[in-house]
Amino acid sequence: MLTVNHLAKSYDGEKKNLTDVSFQVAPSEVAVIIGPSGAGKTTILRSLNQLIKDDDGEILLDDVDLRQLNRAELRRARCQIGMIFQNYNLIEP
Ligand SMILES: Nc1ncnc2c1ncn2[C@@H]1O[C@H](COP(=O)(O)OP(=O)(O)OP(=O)(O)O)[C@@H](O)[C@H]1O
Ligand SMILES: [Mg+2]
């Protein structure tokens, strides 16, 4: 189970790019995040595997808060998380 509670992120300390984002995704469940450009979809996904440091909240993967892990623990947790980047840079343009 993935549980996100009250996730918040501001890139510049002023504009709130994510404010109080909460949701749950059960095992085998397929979830889609829909929103206009700039709404924060990529920011949420990058927070899930801690590619960016968010400001507040909880990201619980099977009751382990990914935000609280040290580097080695996070490396192990990331082995369970697949990510396809929006600009996936597979070949030179
Ligand atoms: N590295 C960054 N530095 C500063 N601001 C950023 C950064 N990345 C994203 N933002 C800002 O955060 C907000 C959310 O951006 P994000 O890329 O998460 O949106 P998105 O929903 O994925 O958009 P799109 O549909 O265009 O991919 C936007 O206002 C964006 O300008
Ligand atoms: Mg995006």
PDB file of C-alpha atoms and ligand atoms in Angstrom:
ATOM      1  CA  MET A   1       0.000   0.000   0.000  1.00  0.00           C
ATOM      2  CA  LEU A   2       1.206   3.460  -0.878  1.00  0.00           C
ATOM      3  CA  THR A   3      -0.134   6.215   1.337  1.00  0.00           C
ATOM      4  CA  VAL A   4       0.680   9.875   0.833  1.00  0.00           C
ATOM      5  CA  ASN A   5      -0.384  12.228   3.612  1.00  0.00           C
ATOM      6  CA  HIS A   6      -0.358  16.010   3.498  1.00  0.00           C
ATOM      7  CA  LEU A   7       2.536  16.271   1.039  1.00  0.00           C
ATOM      8  CA  ALA A   8       3.781  19.814   0.498  1.00  0.00           C
ATOM      9  CA  LYS A   9       6.484  21.322  -1.676  1.00  0.00           C
ATOM     10  CA  SER A  10       7.662  24.772  -2.595  1.00  0.00           C
ATOM     11  CA  TYR A  11      10.613  25.073  -4.968  1.00  0.00           C
ATOM     12  CA  ASP A  12      11.395  28.672  -4.084  1.00  0.00           C
ATOM     13  CA  GLY A  13      10.052  28.918  -0.539  1.00  0.00           C
ATOM     14  CA  GLU A  14       7.263  31.241  -1.641  1.00  0.00           C
ATOM     15  CA  LYS A  15       5.006  29.723  -4.300  1.00  0.00           C
ATOM     16  CA  LYS A  16       3.295  26.572  -3.018  1.00  0.00           C
ATOM     17  CA  ASN A  17       3.761  23.988  -5.752  1.00  0.00           C
ATOM     18  CA  LEU A  18       2.113  21.193  -3.733  1.00  0.00           C
ATOM     19  CA  THR A  19      -0.239  21.883  -0.860  1.00  0.00           C
ATOM     20  CA  ASP A  20      -1.677  19.139   1.343  1.00  0.00           C
ATOM     21  CA  VAL A  21      -1.674  16.309  -1.213  1.00  0.00           C
ATOM     22  CA  SER A  22      -3.057  13.042   0.186  1.00  0.00           C
ATOM     23  CA  PHE A  23      -4.000   9.782  -1.528  1.00  0.00           C
ATOM     24  CA  GLN A  24      -3.720   6.006  -1.250  1.00  0.00           C
ATOM     25  CA  VAL A  25      -2.898   3.387  -3.858  1.00  0.00           C
ATOM     26  CA  ALA A  26      -3.561  -0.234  -2.956  1.00  0.00           C
ATOM     27  CA  PRO A  27      -1.486  -3.172  -4.249  1.00  0.00           C
ATOM     28  CA  SER A  28      -2.404  -3.972  -7.893  1.00  0.00           C
ATOM     29  CA  GLU A  29      -4.465  -0.812  -8.103  1.00  0.00           C
ATOM     30  CA  VAL A  30      -3.806   1.433 -11.107  1.00  0.00           C
ATOM     31  CA  ALA A  31      -3.952   5.148 -10.352  1.00  0.00           C
ATOM     32  CA  VAL A  32      -3.766   8.119 -12.694  1.00  0.00           C
ATOM     33  CA  ILE A  33      -2.895  11.686 -11.741  1.00  0.00           C
ATOM     34  CA  ILE A  34      -4.627  14.176 -14.020  1.00  0.00           C
ATOM     35  CA  GLY A  35      -4.160  17.932 -14.024  1.00  0.00           C
ATOM     36  CA  PRO A  36      -3.196  20.906 -16.172  1.00  0.00           C
ATOM     37  CA  SER A  37       0.407  21.650 -17.056  1.00  0.00           C
ATOM     38  CA  GLY A  38       2.181  22.956 -13.978  1.00  0.00           C
ATOM     39  CA  ALA A  39      -0.317  21.470 -11.540  1.00  0.00           C
ATOM     40  CA  GLY A  40       2.398  19.405  -9.866  1.00  0.00           C
ATOM     41  CA  LYS A  41       2.000  15.888 -11.270  1.00  0.00           C
ATOM     42  CA  THR A  42       5.714  15.387 -11.901  1.00  0.00           C
ATOM     43  CA  THR A  43       6.526  16.972  -8.566  1.00  0.00           C
ATOM     44  CA  ILE A  44       4.365  14.363  -6.833  1.00  0.00           C
ATOM     45  CA  LEU A  45       6.020  11.504  -8.748  1.00  0.00           C
ATOM     46  CA  ARG A  46       9.508  12.804  -8.042  1.00  0.00           C
ATOM     47  CA  SER A  47       8.645  13.105  -4.362  1.00  0.00           C
ATOM     48  CA  LEU A  48       7.500   9.489  -4.263  1.00  0.00           C
ATOM     49  CA  ASN A  49      11.025   8.211  -4.831  1.00  0.00           C
ATOM     50  CA  GLN A  50      12.601  11.278  -3.225  1.00  0.00           C
ATOM     51  CA  LEU A  51      14.292  12.570  -6.359  1.00  0.00           C
ATOM     52  CA  ILE A  52      13.306  15.926  -4.970  1.00  0.00           C
ATOM     53  CA  LYS A  53      13.180  16.883  -1.329  1.00  0.00           C
ATOM     54  CA  ASP A  54       9.652  17.832  -0.394  1.00  0.00           C
ATOM     55  CA  ASP A  55       8.891  20.083   2.538  1.00  0.00           C
ATOM     56  CA  ASP A  56       6.274  18.297   4.603  1.00  0.00           C
ATOM     57  CA  GLY A  57       4.042  15.250   4.827  1.00  0.00           C
ATOM     58  CA  GLU A  58       4.394  11.468   4.815  1.00  0.00           C
ATOM     59  CA  ILE A  59       5.055   8.977   2.013  1.00  0.00           C
ATOM     60  CA  LEU A  60       4.347   5.537   3.408  1.00  0.00           C
ATOM     61  CA  LEU A  61       5.258   2.498   1.348  1.00  0.00           C
ATOM     62  CA  ASP A  62       3.974  -0.462   3.334  1.00  0.00           C
ATOM     63  CA  ASP A  63       4.133   1.654   6.503  1.00  0.00           C
ATOM     64  CA  VAL A  64       7.742   2.791   5.935  1.00  0.00           C
ATOM     65  CA  ASP A  65       8.013   6.549   5.536  1.00  0.00           C
ATOM     66  CA  LEU A  66      10.304   7.050   2.533  1.00  0.00           C
ATOM     67  CA  ARG A  67      10.965  10.608   3.694  1.00  0.00           C
ATOM     68  CA  GLN A  68      12.668   9.336   6.837  1.00  0.00           C
ATOM     69  CA  LEU A  69      15.068   6.843   5.226  1.00  0.00           C
ATOM     70  CA  ASN A  70      18.813   7.276   5.120  1.00  0.00           C
ATOM     71  CA  ARG A  71      20.647   7.050   1.793  1.00  0.00           C
ATOM     72  CA  ALA A  72      21.285   3.302   1.920  1.00  0.00           C
ATOM     73  CA  GLU A  73      17.706   2.544   2.958  1.00  0.00           C
ATOM     74  CA  LEU A  74      16.362   4.814   0.244  1.00  0.00           C
ATOM     75  CA  ARG A  75      18.523   3.067  -2.354  1.00  0.00           C
ATOM     76  CA  ARG A  76      16.991  -0.277  -1.334  1.00  0.00           C
ATOM     77  CA  ALA A  77      13.454   1.156  -1.334  1.00  0.00           C
ATOM     78  CA  ARG A  78      13.965   2.595  -4.824  1.00  0.00           C
ATOM     79  CA  CYS A  79      14.542  -0.947  -6.122  1.00  0.00           C
ATOM     80  CA  GLN A  80      10.796  -1.428  -5.596  1.00  0.00           C
ATOM     81  CA  ILE A  81       9.872   1.749  -7.490  1.00  0.00           C
ATOM     82  CA  GLY A  82       9.880   1.945 -11.273  1.00  0.00           C
ATOM     83  CA  MET A  83       9.981   5.362 -12.880  1.00  0.00           C
ATOM     84  CA  ILE A  84       9.560   6.426 -16.488  1.00  0.00           C
ATOM     85  CA  PHE A  85      10.663  10.015 -16.865  1.00  0.00           C
ATOM     86  CA  GLN A  86       8.556  12.524 -18.774  1.00  0.00           C
ATOM     87  CA  ASN A  87      11.619  13.341 -20.912  1.00  0.00           C
ATOM     88  CA  TYR A  88      13.186   9.944 -20.876  1.00  0.00           C
ATOM     89  CA  ASN A  89      16.439  10.873 -22.612  1.00  0.00           C
ATOM     90  CA  LEU A  90      16.883   7.488 -24.236  1.00  0.00           C
ATOM     91  CA  ILE A  91      18.457   8.917 -27.363  1.00  0.00           C
ATOM     92  CA  GLU A  92      19.981  12.229 -28.354  1.00  0.00           C
ATOM     93  CA  PRO A  93      17.450  14.556 -30.041  1.00  0.00           C
TER      94      PRO A  93
HETATM   95  N1  LIG B   1      12.978  22.282 -10.678  1.00  0.00           N
HETATM   96  C1  LIG B   1      12.048  23.217 -10.511  1.00  0.00           C
HETATM   97  N2  LIG B   1      12.359  24.432 -10.008  1.00  0.00           N
HETATM   98  C2  LIG B   1      11.425  25.386  -9.798  1.00  0.00           C
HETATM   99  N3  LIG B   1      10.112  25.220 -10.066  1.00  0.00           N
HETATM  100  C3  LIG B   1       9.740  24.039 -10.576  1.00  0.00           C
HETATM  101  C4  LIG B   1      10.675  22.979 -10.816  1.00  0.00           C
HETATM  102  N4  LIG B   1      10.007  21.909 -11.320  1.00  0.00           N
HETATM  103  C5  LIG B   1       8.719  22.295 -11.396  1.00  0.00           C
HETATM  104  N5  LIG B   1       8.547  23.559 -10.960  1.00  0.00           N
HETATM  105  C6  LIG B   1       7.280  24.308 -10.869  1.00  0.00           C
HETATM  106  O1  LIG B   1       6.388  23.534 -10.044  1.00  0.00           O
HETATM  107  C7  LIG B   1       5.077  23.539 -10.584  1.00  0.00           C
HETATM  108  C8  LIG B   1       4.639  22.106 -10.855  1.00  0.00           C
HETATM  109  O2  LIG B   1       5.463  21.596 -11.914  1.00  0.00           O
HETATM  110  P1  LIG B   1       5.342  20.070 -12.397  1.00  0.00           P
HETATM  111  O3  LIG B   1       6.452  19.867 -13.380  1.00  0.00           O
HETATM  112  O4  LIG B   1       5.276  19.174 -11.226  1.00  0.00           O
HETATM  113  O5  LIG B   1       3.931  20.096 -13.142  1.00  0.00           O
HETATM  114  P2  LIG B   1       3.234  19.000 -14.064  1.00  0.00           P
HETATM  115  O6  LIG B   1       1.837  18.849 -13.543  1.00  0.00           O
HETATM  116  O7  LIG B   1       4.077  17.778 -14.122  1.00  0.00           O
HETATM  117  O8  LIG B   1       3.214  19.731 -15.482  1.00  0.00           O
HETATM  118  P3  LIG B   1       3.260  19.103 -16.973  1.00  0.00           P
HETATM  119  O9  LIG B   1       1.860  18.597 -17.255  1.00  0.00           O
HETATM  120  O10 LIG B   1       3.615  20.278 -17.828  1.00  0.00           O
HETATM  121  O11 LIG B   1       4.298  18.028 -16.981  1.00  0.00           O
HETATM  122  C9  LIG B   1       5.129  24.446 -11.815  1.00  0.00           C
HETATM  123  O12 LIG B   1       4.719  25.751 -11.412  1.00  0.00           O
HETATM  124  C10 LIG B   1       6.597  24.432 -12.212  1.00  0.00           C
HETATM  125  O13 LIG B   1       6.968  25.645 -12.850  1.00  0.00           O
HETATM  126 MG    MG B   2       5.051  16.734 -15.659  1.00  0.00          MG
END
